[in-house]
Amino acid sequence: MREFKLFLIAAMVASASCTDVWWKSAVVYQIYPRSFMDSNGDGIGDLNGITQKLAYLKDTGIDAIWMSPMFLSPMYDFGYDIADYRQIAPEYGTMKDFDELMKTAKKLGIRVVLDYVPNHTSNESEWFVKSAQRDPKYADYYIWAHGKPDPKNPDYMEPPNNWISIFRKSAWEYNAVRGQYYLHQFVIGQPDLNYRNEKVREEMKDVLRFWLEKGVSGFRIDAVNMLFEVDPAKFDGRYPDEPLSGARGKTPDDYDYLIHKYTRDQEETYEVVYDWRAVLDEYTEKHNESKIMMTEAYTELALVMKYYGNSTRPGSVPFNFNYLGDLSNKSYAREMKKTIDLWMTYMPTGRVANWVNGNHDQSRLASRYGVKRVDAMNMLALILPGITITYQGEELGMTDGFVSWKDTKDPQACNTDDPVNYYKSSRDPTRTPYHWDATKNAGFSSAASTWLPMADNYATVNLAAQMAASKSHYKFYKDVVAVKRLPAVRSGDLDVRALCHYVLAVARLLPGHPVVVGVMNLADQQIAVDLSSMLLLPLQLQVEASGVDCSLEKGTKVQKNNITMPGHCALVLSSVDNCC
């Protein structure tokens, strides 16, 4: 009997080790469905449009698509206010359309990752409607609190405290049906769920299971560090005021006016994330495919690292927003090395790194870094160890579009009530539709107008033009994606060198396999690069990918001690023979 038990344990370990952990060196492509491809001519991107373009993503070498929410929603925050987690928004299609997308993606070998928005629902959700009515099942699904008397007007109850919404003004909204205020850390139509209620935690696990049953390969978790608020039991049943930040120029309506010690980064959050990881692991065994979980938490690095898990429980892959936020068009080789080293130093042993160049909430890569750095930043995110996240259009070097005050849709901008400075907080420019070609509406839609206006430069910056060009951002991106498949990049050691102020070199080394090194010249002028200090590199190297500003072509042999790189050139080189 003892031998049989040992055999079972060994079999279980062997089975787990055979599971396809596909995401450890994956390219994940974020799709904002509303702006990717419109299949029915209504000016709004949809599921069938995504399905039509999956072959393009396959040809590019994408491993998985992460789709921003396409669930039933009144669209106050364009899908991040979910009315029903188990239904598809009509403007995006039907569940049949989703199933067809899954079928096509599976046939092409592309995984599908969904955006999971657990902090809040829509105020049109059945859960919220019943909670407002004090239905016994749903009464405590949300954060409700009584107001406090206004000292100037005893007949008026003020919000319970001074908490502010990310989208400005009070984070509390009065509900006349319930006779209480509800918390919304985002727009008024996004009431916060109550994660101190075990029923809510189980309900949200069931949402994950619903989509896992449909075969999705994982989830991106939205605003995860805002799931919990401070326990009111610690403050005599009330929610305390948050302290003032003292930030210059901020008013009581601005989110940064306060320090958010009671509404973010509560310790209970991590266990919920680990519980979700356990749900995904149920389906890892069931589908023989490891499920990816990526978490969004804009917070300090030490807290971010806790999402990876602890000594007993695995967690998620927290987004590397240090890489996204700390680098700019003013960053050069040493700053880049420092930012890379910071994540790799803090990341727990055995975990998977990730490199995020952009998303639907940030200005596009080409607008933040400048068009001249598109190849360099795409290369860096692809050649570093771990997961690469590419936001749609960044493979082309798409820039932010201009969206007038009249055309602005983003509630974050609209809530400023400022027709002059609205653009400073608007996310619409990074959400303008994808540029497929130079035809009407960039080939995105046959409609007379699109939900957001097209960027002005679509006639020259588009996929068709870049496919036809001898050199382009897209062709370079595709070449580097192919390099990412090489063993040294998938699992080799990392060596990052700031060779001078302007030149960064990133080598990936794995014994018995060709070495791979990415080199970027961030200067305006030509530089002769010497890689001799990287002792494990062989003397002769071969160009595997050459950016638009490089004179060297693919296949060219170079000597490591004398590589001529024009200004803003990004190159990927490999050893001709196996290294090390």
XYZ file of C-alpha atoms in Angstrom:
580
model
C 0.000 0.000 0.000
C 2.842 2.392 0.872
C 4.448 1.779 -2.513
C 1.114 2.446 -4.258
C 0.703 5.786 -2.443
C 4.230 6.779 -3.418
C 3.412 5.853 -7.012
C 0.300 8.058 -6.956
C 2.248 10.995 -5.550
C 4.942 10.569 -8.185
C 2.299 10.371 -10.914
C 0.647 13.550 -9.691
C 3.971 15.408 -9.651
C 4.781 14.146 -13.139
C 1.359 15.253 -14.393
C 1.798 18.727 -12.916
C 5.260 19.068 -14.437
C 3.858 18.159 -17.870
C 1.279 20.935 -17.747
C 1.811 23.476 -20.504
C 3.032 26.614 -18.707
C 2.784 28.504 -21.988
C 2.811 31.996 -20.506
C 6.300 32.031 -18.960
C 7.747 33.613 -22.114
C 4.581 34.683 -23.921
C 3.651 37.657 -26.049
C 0.257 38.862 -24.810
C -1.530 41.310 -27.107
C -4.114 43.585 -25.495
C -7.202 44.249 -27.584
C -9.568 47.087 -26.760
C -12.590 45.521 -28.525
C -14.380 48.808 -29.162
C -11.445 50.043 -31.252
C -9.942 46.968 -32.913
C -12.205 45.965 -35.821
C -15.849 46.715 -36.652
C -17.472 43.857 -38.572
C -21.013 45.258 -38.972
C -20.513 48.923 -39.867
C -21.881 50.554 -36.716
C -18.644 52.372 -35.903
C -17.890 50.172 -32.882
C -15.424 47.288 -32.820
C -16.854 43.872 -31.972
C -16.124 40.193 -31.357
C -16.589 39.148 -34.971
C -14.122 41.856 -35.967
C -11.553 40.350 -33.592
C -12.210 36.889 -35.006
C -11.607 38.183 -38.527
C -8.176 39.502 -37.514
C -6.902 36.549 -35.478
C -4.985 35.251 -38.503
C -3.001 38.506 -38.539
C -2.082 38.046 -34.887
C -1.107 34.435 -35.518
C 1.149 35.498 -38.392
C 2.733 38.130 -36.139
C 3.561 35.460 -33.567
C 1.187 36.485 -30.773
C 0.660 33.803 -28.109
C -2.457 35.197 -26.457
C -4.945 38.020 -26.730
C -6.173 39.837 -23.649
C -9.543 41.442 -24.382
C -10.751 44.428 -22.395
C -14.287 43.811 -21.068
C -16.949 42.802 -23.573
C -19.573 41.923 -20.939
C -23.085 43.396 -20.674
C -22.700 47.014 -19.572
C -24.396 50.422 -19.863
C -20.926 51.627 -20.977
C -20.546 54.573 -18.592
C -16.911 53.459 -18.373
C -16.952 51.449 -21.609
C -17.239 47.970 -20.191
C -15.534 48.441 -16.845
C -19.020 48.903 -15.365
C -20.425 45.395 -15.720
C -24.156 44.712 -15.397
C -23.861 40.948 -15.947
C -20.573 39.039 -15.924
C -22.115 36.141 -17.862
C -23.554 38.040 -20.835
C -22.014 39.751 -23.862
C -22.708 43.450 -24.533
C -25.001 43.626 -27.618
C -22.763 46.134 -29.429
C -19.957 43.570 -29.252
C -22.040 40.592 -30.350
C -23.529 37.490 -28.797
C -22.346 34.498 -26.816
C -22.423 32.568 -30.084
C -19.967 35.109 -31.494
C -17.732 34.634 -28.459
C -17.831 30.859 -28.868
C -16.857 31.255 -32.519
C -13.965 33.501 -31.519
C -12.796 30.858 -29.051
C -13.086 28.145 -31.680
C -11.058 30.129 -34.228
C -8.446 31.141 -31.681
C -7.977 27.557 -30.548
C -7.603 26.403 -34.142
C -4.875 29.004 -34.674
C -3.143 28.242 -31.383
C -3.916 31.634 -29.821
C -4.979 31.731 -26.185
C -7.782 34.016 -24.993
C -7.416 35.963 -21.746
C -10.348 37.964 -20.369
C -10.457 41.185 -18.398
C -11.962 40.485 -14.976
C -13.336 43.526 -13.128
C -13.940 42.400 -9.536
C -13.849 45.636 -7.527
C -17.211 46.964 -8.695
C -20.211 46.313 -10.917
C -22.593 48.599 -12.750
C -25.365 50.225 -10.735
C -27.670 48.596 -13.289
C -26.558 45.137 -12.169
C -29.333 42.964 -10.751
C -27.126 42.485 -7.709
C -27.040 46.207 -7.015
C -30.739 46.759 -7.683
C -31.609 43.997 -5.202
C -29.042 45.241 -2.705
C -30.642 48.694 -2.786
C -33.980 46.976 -2.096
C -32.387 45.134 0.846
C -33.026 41.716 -0.674
C -31.716 39.293 2.019
C -29.287 37.601 -0.392
C -27.813 40.801 -1.834
C -28.278 43.325 0.984
C -24.579 43.300 1.938
C -23.103 42.788 -1.543
C -21.940 46.426 -1.660
C -20.427 49.042 0.650
C -23.324 50.943 2.215
C -23.147 53.593 4.921
C -25.358 56.206 6.542
C -24.584 59.834 5.893
C -23.658 62.289 8.613
C -25.660 65.422 9.471
C -24.629 68.636 7.769
C -23.917 71.111 10.586
C -25.286 73.933 8.417
C -28.421 72.036 7.385
C -29.694 69.350 9.801
C -32.189 68.119 7.187
C -29.346 67.102 4.843
C -27.114 64.075 5.364
C -23.603 64.566 4.006
C -21.515 61.666 2.618
C -20.171 59.388 5.362
C -16.611 60.731 5.071
C -14.160 62.586 2.830
C -13.243 59.717 0.478
C -12.740 60.817 -3.135
C -13.359 58.957 -6.381
C -10.492 58.385 -8.825
C -12.754 60.204 -11.294
C -12.974 63.212 -8.883
C -15.462 64.402 -6.284
C -17.046 62.337 -3.523
C -16.702 58.560 -3.687
C -20.158 58.291 -2.102
C -23.543 58.522 -3.850
C -26.901 58.628 -2.089
C -29.434 55.961 -3.049
C -33.021 56.996 -2.252
C -34.385 53.440 -2.446
C -32.065 52.180 0.259
C -31.830 55.460 2.155
C -28.043 55.155 2.389
C -24.890 56.120 0.537
C -22.941 53.562 -1.522
C -19.224 53.664 -2.202
C -17.931 54.073 -5.772
C -14.182 54.518 -6.111
C -14.634 55.086 -9.829
C -17.665 56.597 -11.621
C -21.038 56.959 -9.888
C -22.323 54.023 -11.911
C -19.649 51.673 -10.512
C -20.603 50.701 -6.937
C -17.883 48.853 -4.999
C -18.528 45.251 -4.022
C -18.173 44.216 -0.374
C -15.395 41.622 -0.155
C -15.929 41.223 3.574
C -19.049 39.295 2.564
C -18.164 35.643 1.932
C -21.109 35.322 -0.488
C -19.539 37.992 -2.700
C -16.203 36.190 -2.699
C -17.869 32.930 -3.733
C -19.997 34.687 -6.360
C -16.899 36.135 -7.962
C -15.158 32.748 -7.993
C -18.161 31.373 -9.856
C -17.734 34.093 -12.490
C -14.191 32.845 -13.091
C -15.435 29.264 -13.348
C -18.104 30.246 -15.897
C -15.496 31.532 -18.362
C -12.942 28.852 -17.555
C -15.565 26.286 -18.554
C -15.676 28.040 -21.909
C -11.970 27.410 -22.323
C -10.344 30.775 -21.647
C -6.668 30.633 -20.696
C -6.737 33.115 -17.852
C -7.577 36.606 -16.674
C -6.236 40.099 -16.241
C -7.537 41.395 -12.902
C -8.564 45.062 -12.831
C -7.827 47.458 -9.924
C -7.015 44.588 -7.600
C -5.529 46.625 -4.764
C -8.855 48.435 -4.269
C -10.945 45.341 -3.426
C -11.022 45.996 0.300
C -11.669 49.082 2.362
C -10.654 49.331 6.003
C -12.806 47.210 8.327
C -15.324 49.622 9.909
C -15.472 47.364 12.975
C -12.080 48.830 13.907
C -13.612 52.328 13.976
C -16.854 51.820 15.920
C -18.729 50.797 12.776
C -17.842 53.838 10.709
C -15.508 54.533 7.812
C -12.883 57.095 8.894
C -11.699 60.114 6.918
C -8.488 59.693 4.944
C -5.614 62.070 5.742
C -4.729 65.001 3.511
C -1.817 64.495 1.132
C -0.667 68.086 1.027
C -0.167 67.735 -2.725
C 0.350 71.131 -4.293
C -2.439 72.436 -6.507
C -4.970 69.746 -5.551
C -8.508 70.603 -4.438
C -10.916 68.626 -2.211
C -12.469 67.261 -5.433
C -9.183 65.754 -6.664
C -8.213 62.151 -5.915
C -4.638 63.084 -5.016
C -5.889 65.509 -2.357
C -5.898 62.540 0.059
C -3.608 59.712 1.124
C -5.625 56.554 0.453
C -4.640 54.487 3.468
C -8.170 53.156 4.061
C -9.295 52.392 0.502
C -6.242 50.717 -1.070
C -3.706 47.985 -0.327
C -5.540 46.359 2.564
C -3.861 43.168 3.769
C -6.923 40.975 3.125
C -6.583 41.555 -0.635
C -3.752 39.081 -1.125
C -5.620 36.065 0.217
C -8.476 36.729 -2.221
C -5.981 36.784 -5.094
C -4.457 33.523 -3.879
C -7.970 32.040 -3.704
C -8.541 33.001 -7.339
C -5.234 31.380 -8.247
C -6.541 28.175 -6.639
C -9.669 28.350 -8.822
C -7.526 28.718 -11.938
C -5.387 25.795 -10.802
C -8.502 23.584 -10.705
C -8.776 24.144 -14.452
C -5.044 23.823 -15.019
C -5.413 20.173 -14.100
C -8.722 19.838 -15.919
C -7.451 21.319 -19.222
C -3.763 20.360 -18.877
C -2.959 24.015 -19.510
C -1.590 26.445 -16.964
C -3.891 29.447 -16.636
C -2.386 32.917 -16.518
C -3.480 35.535 -13.990
C -2.137 39.089 -14.312
C -3.041 41.699 -11.714
C -3.264 45.480 -12.009
C -2.116 47.342 -8.911
C -0.707 50.847 -9.093
C 1.118 50.886 -5.772
C 4.559 50.713 -4.188
C 6.878 47.956 -5.396
C 7.106 45.998 -2.124
C 3.307 45.651 -2.079
C 3.154 44.745 -5.765
C 5.519 41.822 -5.161
C 3.127 40.277 -2.625
C 0.729 39.473 -5.477
C 3.194 36.855 -6.700
C 2.254 34.714 -3.715
C 3.805 33.756 -0.389
C 5.766 30.804 0.962
C 2.705 28.527 0.942
C 0.357 29.868 -1.745
C 0.976 30.905 -5.369
C -0.550 34.117 -6.656
C -0.531 36.112 -9.873
C 1.843 37.939 -12.204
C 1.547 41.581 -11.099
C 1.928 44.100 -13.906
C 5.315 45.810 -14.002
C 4.137 49.404 -13.860
C 7.580 50.538 -12.716
C 8.781 49.784 -16.229
C 5.735 51.506 -17.710
C 5.777 54.526 -15.434
C 9.414 55.199 -14.531
C 10.786 55.410 -18.076
C 10.199 58.313 -20.459
C 11.664 60.007 -23.506
C 14.205 61.519 -21.108
C 15.442 58.087 -19.955
C 18.740 56.760 -21.257
C 20.757 53.576 -20.863
C 21.579 53.829 -17.162
C 18.005 54.700 -16.157
C 16.723 51.802 -18.237
C 19.160 49.352 -16.665
C 18.242 50.596 -13.203
C 14.516 50.087 -13.876
C 15.083 46.582 -15.254
C 17.359 45.603 -12.378
C 14.874 46.934 -9.821
C 12.128 44.522 -10.878
C 14.464 41.570 -11.296
C 15.943 42.221 -7.832
C 12.628 42.544 -6.014
C 10.862 39.703 -7.847
C 10.733 36.520 -5.722
C 12.883 33.630 -6.907
C 11.207 31.370 -9.441
C 8.548 33.889 -10.490
C 7.931 35.290 -13.966
C 8.761 38.876 -14.932
C 6.719 40.999 -17.324
C 7.292 44.127 -19.387
C 4.414 46.478 -20.135
C 4.908 49.165 -22.787
C 1.335 50.451 -22.734
C -2.347 49.830 -22.148
C -5.765 51.422 -22.631
C -5.198 53.794 -19.694
C -1.815 55.179 -20.754
C -0.587 57.373 -23.575
C 0.677 55.212 -26.442
C 4.311 54.134 -26.553
C 5.154 56.299 -29.588
C 3.642 59.382 -27.938
C 5.359 58.838 -24.580
C 8.830 57.911 -25.828
C 8.775 59.481 -29.275
C 8.456 57.720 -32.625
C 12.228 57.322 -32.831
C 12.183 54.991 -29.808
C 9.399 52.674 -30.952
C 11.750 49.925 -32.154
C 13.997 50.182 -29.109
C 11.159 49.903 -26.583
C 9.374 47.106 -28.433
C 12.655 45.197 -28.671
C 13.420 45.673 -24.995
C 10.043 44.359 -23.859
C 10.408 41.324 -26.123
C 13.983 40.361 -25.328
C 13.831 40.650 -21.535
C 12.869 37.460 -19.634
C 9.209 36.696 -19.062
C 5.948 37.980 -20.475
C 5.697 40.787 -23.026
C 2.446 42.789 -23.065
C 1.765 44.757 -26.253
C -1.168 47.138 -26.489
C -2.865 47.119 -29.897
C -1.165 49.366 -32.440
C 2.161 49.617 -30.642
C 3.657 47.151 -33.088
C 3.011 49.860 -35.715
C 4.134 52.812 -33.631
C 0.614 54.269 -33.571
C 0.480 57.602 -31.752
C -2.285 59.090 -29.628
C -5.127 60.556 -31.666
C -6.635 63.991 -31.107
C -10.090 63.889 -29.518
C -11.856 67.225 -29.104
C -13.853 68.183 -26.024
C -17.002 67.717 -28.111
C -16.009 64.151 -29.035
C -14.628 63.178 -25.619
C -16.182 60.022 -24.160
C -13.897 59.122 -21.260
C -15.632 59.817 -17.903
C -12.236 60.559 -16.363
C -11.976 63.566 -18.692
C -15.665 64.497 -18.720
C -15.709 64.692 -14.916
C -13.199 67.525 -15.002
C -15.926 69.790 -16.479
C -13.043 71.612 -18.146
C -13.276 72.152 -21.934
C -9.743 73.594 -21.956
C -7.615 71.159 -19.945
C -9.752 68.000 -20.266
C -7.112 66.297 -22.437
C -4.693 66.071 -19.485
C -6.845 63.367 -17.906
C -8.457 61.861 -20.999
C -7.719 58.264 -21.996
C -9.562 58.615 -25.307
C -6.452 59.503 -27.365
C -4.922 56.076 -26.673
C -8.220 54.334 -27.507
C -8.744 55.677 -31.026
C -9.394 52.890 -33.587
C -6.711 50.633 -35.024
C -5.085 51.566 -38.353
C -5.462 48.641 -40.751
C -4.903 50.567 -43.985
C -5.229 53.972 -45.653
C -8.849 53.602 -46.750
C -11.839 55.274 -45.103
C -11.684 55.019 -41.303
C -8.323 53.238 -41.652
C -10.148 50.038 -42.637
C -11.555 49.807 -39.111
C -15.182 50.454 -40.052
C -17.427 51.161 -43.026
C -19.581 53.489 -40.884
C -19.995 57.177 -41.670
C -18.319 57.916 -38.334
C -16.614 55.900 -35.635
C -17.201 55.899 -31.873
C -13.988 57.900 -31.446
C -12.451 59.840 -34.338
C -9.553 58.312 -36.242
C -6.044 59.624 -35.539
C -5.004 62.104 -38.222
C -1.950 60.117 -39.362
C -3.685 56.854 -40.288
C -3.009 57.335 -44.015
C 0.717 56.915 -43.420
C 0.868 54.950 -40.157
C -1.057 51.764 -40.856
C -0.520 48.022 -41.061
C -0.893 47.672 -44.835
C 1.750 50.326 -45.492
C 4.150 48.752 -43.028
C 3.670 45.285 -44.473
C 4.472 46.659 -47.934
C 7.540 48.658 -46.851
C 11.010 47.155 -47.046
C 11.522 48.195 -43.425
C 8.941 49.144 -40.837
C 8.170 49.095 -37.131
C 5.831 46.168 -37.739
C 8.391 44.066 -39.618
C 10.978 44.698 -36.921
C 8.457 43.800 -34.200
C 7.601 40.557 -35.973
C 11.277 39.649 -36.376
C 11.943 40.207 -32.673
C 8.876 38.129 -31.728
C 10.453 35.291 -33.729
C 13.715 35.776 -31.800
C 11.771 35.541 -28.525
C 11.103 31.880 -29.414
C 14.825 31.031 -29.234
C 15.870 28.993 -26.177
C 18.235 31.678 -24.850
C 15.433 34.274 -24.777
C 12.827 31.865 -23.468
C 14.861 30.678 -20.492
C 18.422 31.989 -20.597
C 20.330 34.131 -18.129
C 20.137 37.914 -18.333
C 23.010 40.360 -18.701
C 22.072 44.062 -18.965
C 24.790 46.623 -19.695
C 24.700 50.397 -20.017
C 27.699 50.639 -22.330
C 27.553 54.424 -22.294
C 24.968 57.129 -21.712
C 23.198 56.326 -24.981
C 23.757 52.590 -25.568
C 22.002 49.750 -23.757
C 22.796 46.092 -24.464
C 20.720 43.156 -23.218
C 22.185 39.676 -23.625
C 20.382 36.376 -23.091
C 22.611 33.346 -22.579
C 21.838 29.640 -22.284
C 24.576 26.978 -22.371
C 24.555 25.007 -25.605
C 22.404 27.506 -27.513
C 23.106 30.620 -29.610
C 23.443 33.759 -27.514
C 21.038 36.619 -28.271
C 21.804 40.280 -27.640
C 19.650 43.339 -28.210
C 21.421 46.665 -28.639
C 19.895 50.137 -28.836
C 21.447 53.486 -29.626
C 19.320 56.194 -28.012
C 21.410 59.050 -29.389
C 20.604 61.191 -32.423
C 24.045 60.527 -33.862
C 25.904 57.422 -35.051
C 27.897 55.463 -32.435
C 30.471 52.685 -32.897
C 29.426 50.087 -30.333
C 31.911 47.725 -28.698
C 30.434 44.674 -26.960
C 33.802 43.266 -25.881
C 32.998 43.786 -22.196
C 30.301 41.116 -22.548
C 32.842 38.337 -22.297
C 30.561 35.422 -23.162
C 29.718 36.827 -26.584
C 31.618 35.297 -29.506
C 33.623 37.602 -31.765
C 31.279 37.232 -34.727
C 27.555 37.932 -34.499
C 24.696 37.906 -36.995
C 21.897 40.451 -37.376
C 18.524 38.808 -36.634
C 16.376 41.963 -36.572
C 17.146 45.485 -37.744
C 15.081 48.546 -36.832
C 13.898 51.205 -39.252
C 16.801 53.528 -38.426
C 19.495 50.853 -38.851
C 21.714 50.463 -41.930
C 22.639 46.829 -41.227
C 20.332 44.244 -42.797
C 19.149 40.888 -41.492
C 21.718 38.160 -42.009
C 24.685 40.543 -41.978
C 27.729 39.337 -40.015
C 29.359 41.827 -37.637
C 32.310 41.856 -35.232
C 31.262 42.412 -31.633
C 34.024 44.970 -31.048
C 32.961 47.292 -33.860
C 29.247 47.614 -34.663
C 28.233 50.817 -36.400
C 24.826 51.957 -35.185
C 23.116 55.068 -36.611
C 21.110 57.260 -34.278
C 18.033 55.521 -32.801
C 19.022 52.167 -34.272
C 17.766 49.019 -32.498
C 19.406 45.698 -33.418
C 19.018 42.090 -32.349
C 22.119 39.955 -32.853
C 22.832 36.288 -32.290
C 25.910 34.099 -32.280
C 26.393 32.140 -35.489
C 27.286 29.032 -33.500
C 26.173 27.748 -30.120
C 27.560 29.719 -27.214
C 28.868 28.910 -23.731
